Amino acid sequence: MIVRLWTALTLALLVNVSAQAQQAAPSRLDEIVNRGTLRVGMTGDYKPFTHLDKTTQQFSGFDVDMAQALGKALGVKVEFVPTAWPKLMKDFEADQFDIAMGGVSVTLDRQKKGFFSTPIMREGKTPIARCSDVGKYQTLPDIDKMGTRIIVNPGGTNERFARANIRDAEITVFADNTVIFDEIAKGNADLMMTDASETRYQQKQHAGVLCAVHPEKPFDFSEKAYWLQRDMALKAFVDQWLHISMEDGSYKKIYAAWFD
């Protein structure tokens, strides 16, 4: 009887201490609300998700609109923090922003450092090439041949995918992701393998010149989501906001403005 009583008292004490510790440590969500600002990391070089106008220093794009909607739901202002794919991880670890948005793909390396929201899009890597060459680049073996010139932007999942799957074709790293597709159109490269959503968008921007290669059947599987600093309260809020947005039509409205 005494042992049982002692065990019960010990458990009660531990639960009380744990509860006090949780109350004493404010969540990232609390910090954002108290600060009055949501810091959003963005590369600004991935249309239609995010684009930074270097003249006005203003961001625009699908995830820019989504970030503003999230800020409104939180009741705070949105501060966009410029970053770049090669240093996205470093900036995230340095706590330069609360959340990374702008076409961020879910990866296990990123998952080690933070949380991902509910996925907002399912897709994968697929080629985009000059329309006259679409038949030449249907499969990875078709692409991975001597003489094929593949172009990639540095530091992200596109470069990683190319280097993991290409042995014989030439891979060129092109620093400016905002004009990288023009290099294919001009004949300076043959193709780029990127997310299916981007190939569809760039196909529209280069109508009759560049064509997405089977974007409905990409080479691999990937998802896009929002990359959050490791805080369960913040993740729960963002997931619930996304759920409501997808159910009440607000997500669909923003999506249609940029992708349809």
XYZ file of C-alpha atoms in Angstrom:
260
model
C 0.000 0.000 0.000
C 2.808 2.391 0.952
C 4.685 1.552 -2.262
C 1.600 2.275 -4.348
C 1.021 5.584 -2.551
C 4.659 6.583 -3.020
C 4.492 5.696 -6.719
C 1.325 7.728 -7.201
C 2.812 10.751 -5.415
C 5.992 10.522 -7.486
C 4.060 10.367 -10.751
C 1.893 13.302 -9.722
C 5.007 15.331 -8.877
C 6.624 14.516 -12.215
C 3.480 15.483 -14.141
C 3.272 18.752 -12.202
C 6.944 19.586 -12.844
C 6.521 18.773 -16.543
C 3.443 20.971 -16.803
C 5.219 23.859 -15.084
C 8.200 23.484 -17.423
C 5.939 23.618 -20.470
C 4.209 26.719 -19.143
C 7.531 28.401 -18.409
C 8.864 27.876 -21.937
C 6.944 29.940 -24.508
C 6.479 28.339 -27.894
C 7.727 29.730 -31.187
C 4.084 30.453 -31.961
C 3.851 32.624 -28.823
C 7.057 34.431 -29.811
C 5.713 35.232 -33.285
C 2.424 36.560 -31.922
C 4.165 38.618 -29.213
C 6.727 39.918 -31.728
C 3.973 40.854 -34.133
C 5.976 39.609 -37.101
C 6.290 36.320 -38.991
C 9.743 36.015 -40.589
C 9.511 34.133 -43.880
C 12.641 32.926 -45.653
C 12.432 33.116 -49.475
C 14.874 32.680 -52.338
C 12.923 34.906 -54.702
C 14.105 32.995 -57.774
C 11.523 30.266 -58.270
C 8.485 31.346 -60.297
C 5.588 30.982 -59.821
C 6.233 30.279 -56.126
C 8.404 33.289 -55.400
C 10.017 36.107 -57.348
C 12.050 39.033 -56.046
C 11.968 42.188 -58.153
C 15.519 43.471 -57.766
C 14.446 47.022 -58.606
C 11.631 47.354 -56.084
C 12.881 44.629 -53.704
C 9.318 43.314 -53.570
C 8.414 39.630 -53.532
C 5.543 38.192 -55.548
C 4.262 34.688 -56.243
C 2.037 31.897 -55.021
C 3.851 31.362 -51.726
C 4.113 35.112 -51.186
C 0.324 35.297 -51.249
C 0.133 32.221 -49.023
C 2.569 33.802 -46.559
C 0.441 36.943 -46.383
C -2.624 34.786 -45.761
C -0.790 32.965 -42.959
C 0.294 36.256 -41.424
C -3.310 37.467 -41.492
C -4.451 34.263 -39.783
C -1.817 34.801 -37.087
C -2.697 38.468 -36.742
C 0.876 39.585 -37.470
C 2.858 41.323 -40.202
C 4.973 39.300 -42.627
C 8.677 40.041 -42.997
C 10.304 38.393 -46.017
C 13.915 37.398 -45.404
C 15.976 36.899 -48.592
C 17.944 33.662 -48.749
C 19.287 31.351 -51.483
C 19.131 27.619 -52.131
C 22.853 26.991 -51.426
C 22.569 28.646 -47.995
C 18.954 27.871 -47.139
C 19.946 25.215 -44.598
C 22.590 27.440 -42.998
C 20.183 30.360 -42.681
C 17.496 28.071 -41.254
C 19.877 26.717 -38.619
C 20.952 30.269 -37.768
C 17.293 31.105 -37.041
C 17.144 33.815 -39.700
C 13.454 33.058 -40.197
C 10.554 31.217 -38.580
C 9.414 29.457 -41.742
C 10.798 28.833 -45.222
C 8.356 29.183 -48.105
C 8.700 29.500 -51.853
C 8.498 26.060 -53.445
C 10.451 24.222 -50.738
C 10.641 20.466 -51.314
C 10.376 18.016 -48.431
C 13.692 16.258 -47.810
C 14.923 14.106 -44.945
C 17.967 16.359 -44.474
C 15.659 19.309 -43.899
C 13.368 17.208 -41.719
C 16.321 16.619 -39.368
C 16.546 20.338 -38.705
C 12.896 21.310 -38.394
C 9.290 20.360 -39.091
C 7.374 20.317 -42.341
C 3.784 21.398 -42.606
C 1.089 19.334 -44.225
C 2.188 18.973 -47.885
C 0.691 21.567 -50.217
C 1.623 19.869 -53.490
C 2.653 16.447 -54.807
C 4.953 16.198 -57.811
C 8.455 15.147 -58.889
C 11.355 15.903 -61.223
C 10.738 15.938 -64.965
C 12.501 17.528 -67.946
C 11.726 20.702 -69.824
C 13.324 21.101 -73.240
C 12.837 22.844 -76.561
C 9.544 21.645 -78.009
C 11.309 20.163 -81.027
C 13.387 17.918 -78.727
C 10.685 16.549 -76.421
C 10.777 13.103 -78.075
C 14.503 12.803 -77.419
C 14.295 13.122 -73.625
C 11.533 10.805 -72.439
C 13.601 8.682 -70.050
C 16.699 9.079 -67.915
C 18.706 6.755 -70.233
C 17.598 8.971 -73.143
C 18.987 11.989 -71.306
C 22.151 10.469 -69.863
C 24.161 10.355 -73.063
C 27.386 11.983 -74.170
C 26.607 15.274 -75.843
C 23.445 16.061 -73.859
C 23.770 19.379 -72.037
C 21.842 19.567 -68.770
C 21.558 22.844 -66.920
C 20.854 23.123 -63.169
C 20.527 25.847 -60.571
C 23.004 25.531 -57.692
C 22.434 24.052 -54.266
C 18.890 22.711 -54.412
C 17.091 19.471 -55.140
C 17.398 19.967 -58.924
C 21.181 19.796 -58.831
C 21.041 16.924 -56.365
C 18.706 14.932 -58.615
C 20.838 15.524 -61.706
C 24.085 14.483 -60.021
C 22.458 11.383 -58.540
C 21.118 10.184 -61.889
C 23.463 11.475 -64.582
C 26.839 9.930 -65.373
C 27.618 10.618 -69.040
C 25.725 13.780 -69.977
C 27.218 17.192 -69.249
C 25.893 19.072 -66.208
C 26.319 22.844 -66.116
C 25.523 24.902 -63.016
C 23.918 28.225 -63.905
C 23.767 30.718 -61.046
C 20.758 32.850 -62.012
C 17.637 30.755 -61.623
C 15.434 33.625 -62.798
C 16.680 33.358 -66.407
C 17.928 29.774 -66.497
C 15.175 28.614 -68.857
C 16.181 31.252 -71.384
C 19.458 29.354 -71.743
C 17.532 26.348 -73.067
C 15.438 28.518 -75.367
C 18.594 30.144 -76.782
C 20.212 26.761 -77.403
C 22.938 27.092 -74.757
C 21.589 24.009 -72.960
C 19.355 21.119 -73.977
C 17.177 20.623 -70.938
C 16.625 21.090 -67.257
C 15.113 18.596 -64.851
C 13.014 20.355 -62.260
C 9.689 20.106 -60.466
C 6.720 19.329 -62.692
C 4.878 22.445 -61.498
C 7.748 24.635 -62.664
C 7.951 22.953 -66.075
C 4.238 23.607 -66.605
C 4.666 27.251 -65.631
C 7.753 27.819 -67.779
C 6.044 26.116 -70.713
C 3.420 28.870 -70.542
C 6.069 31.570 -70.268
C 7.902 30.198 -73.329
C 4.876 29.133 -75.357
C 5.796 27.224 -78.495
C 9.496 27.227 -77.592
C 9.861 25.182 -74.410
C 7.730 22.166 -73.535
C 7.335 20.188 -70.315
C 8.147 16.503 -70.814
C 5.445 14.251 -69.283
C 4.885 16.430 -66.172
C 1.994 14.132 -65.237
C 4.489 11.250 -64.874
C 7.656 12.629 -63.245
C 10.776 10.555 -62.714
C 10.426 10.495 -58.942
C 8.118 11.428 -56.078
C 8.342 14.596 -54.038
C 6.159 16.955 -52.076
C 6.267 20.637 -51.342
C 5.506 21.973 -47.894
C 6.434 24.788 -45.545
C 9.604 24.277 -43.519
C 9.164 25.331 -39.910
C 11.482 25.843 -37.003
C 11.035 22.944 -34.588
C 7.963 23.975 -32.580
C 4.878 21.789 -32.247
C 2.531 24.681 -31.480
C 3.594 26.508 -34.647
C 3.300 23.372 -36.764
C -0.162 22.633 -35.368
C -1.305 26.167 -36.206
C 0.087 26.098 -39.755
C -1.387 22.648 -40.423
C -4.808 23.737 -39.182
C -4.623 26.952 -41.235
C -3.778 24.926 -44.341
C -6.617 22.501 -43.652
C -9.127 25.323 -43.349
C -7.702 27.089 -46.426
C -8.049 23.963 -48.542
C -11.601 23.357 -47.326
C -12.977 26.889 -47.609
C -11.600 27.544 -51.096
C -9.034 30.222 -50.231
C -6.097 27.950 -51.125
C -7.729 27.076 -54.444
C -8.254 30.754 -55.237
C -4.580 31.615 -54.664
C -3.470 28.504 -56.574
C -5.628 29.393 -59.578
C -4.163 32.895 -59.745
C -0.652 31.500 -60.304
C -0.974 28.053 -61.853
C -4.192 27.920 -63.912
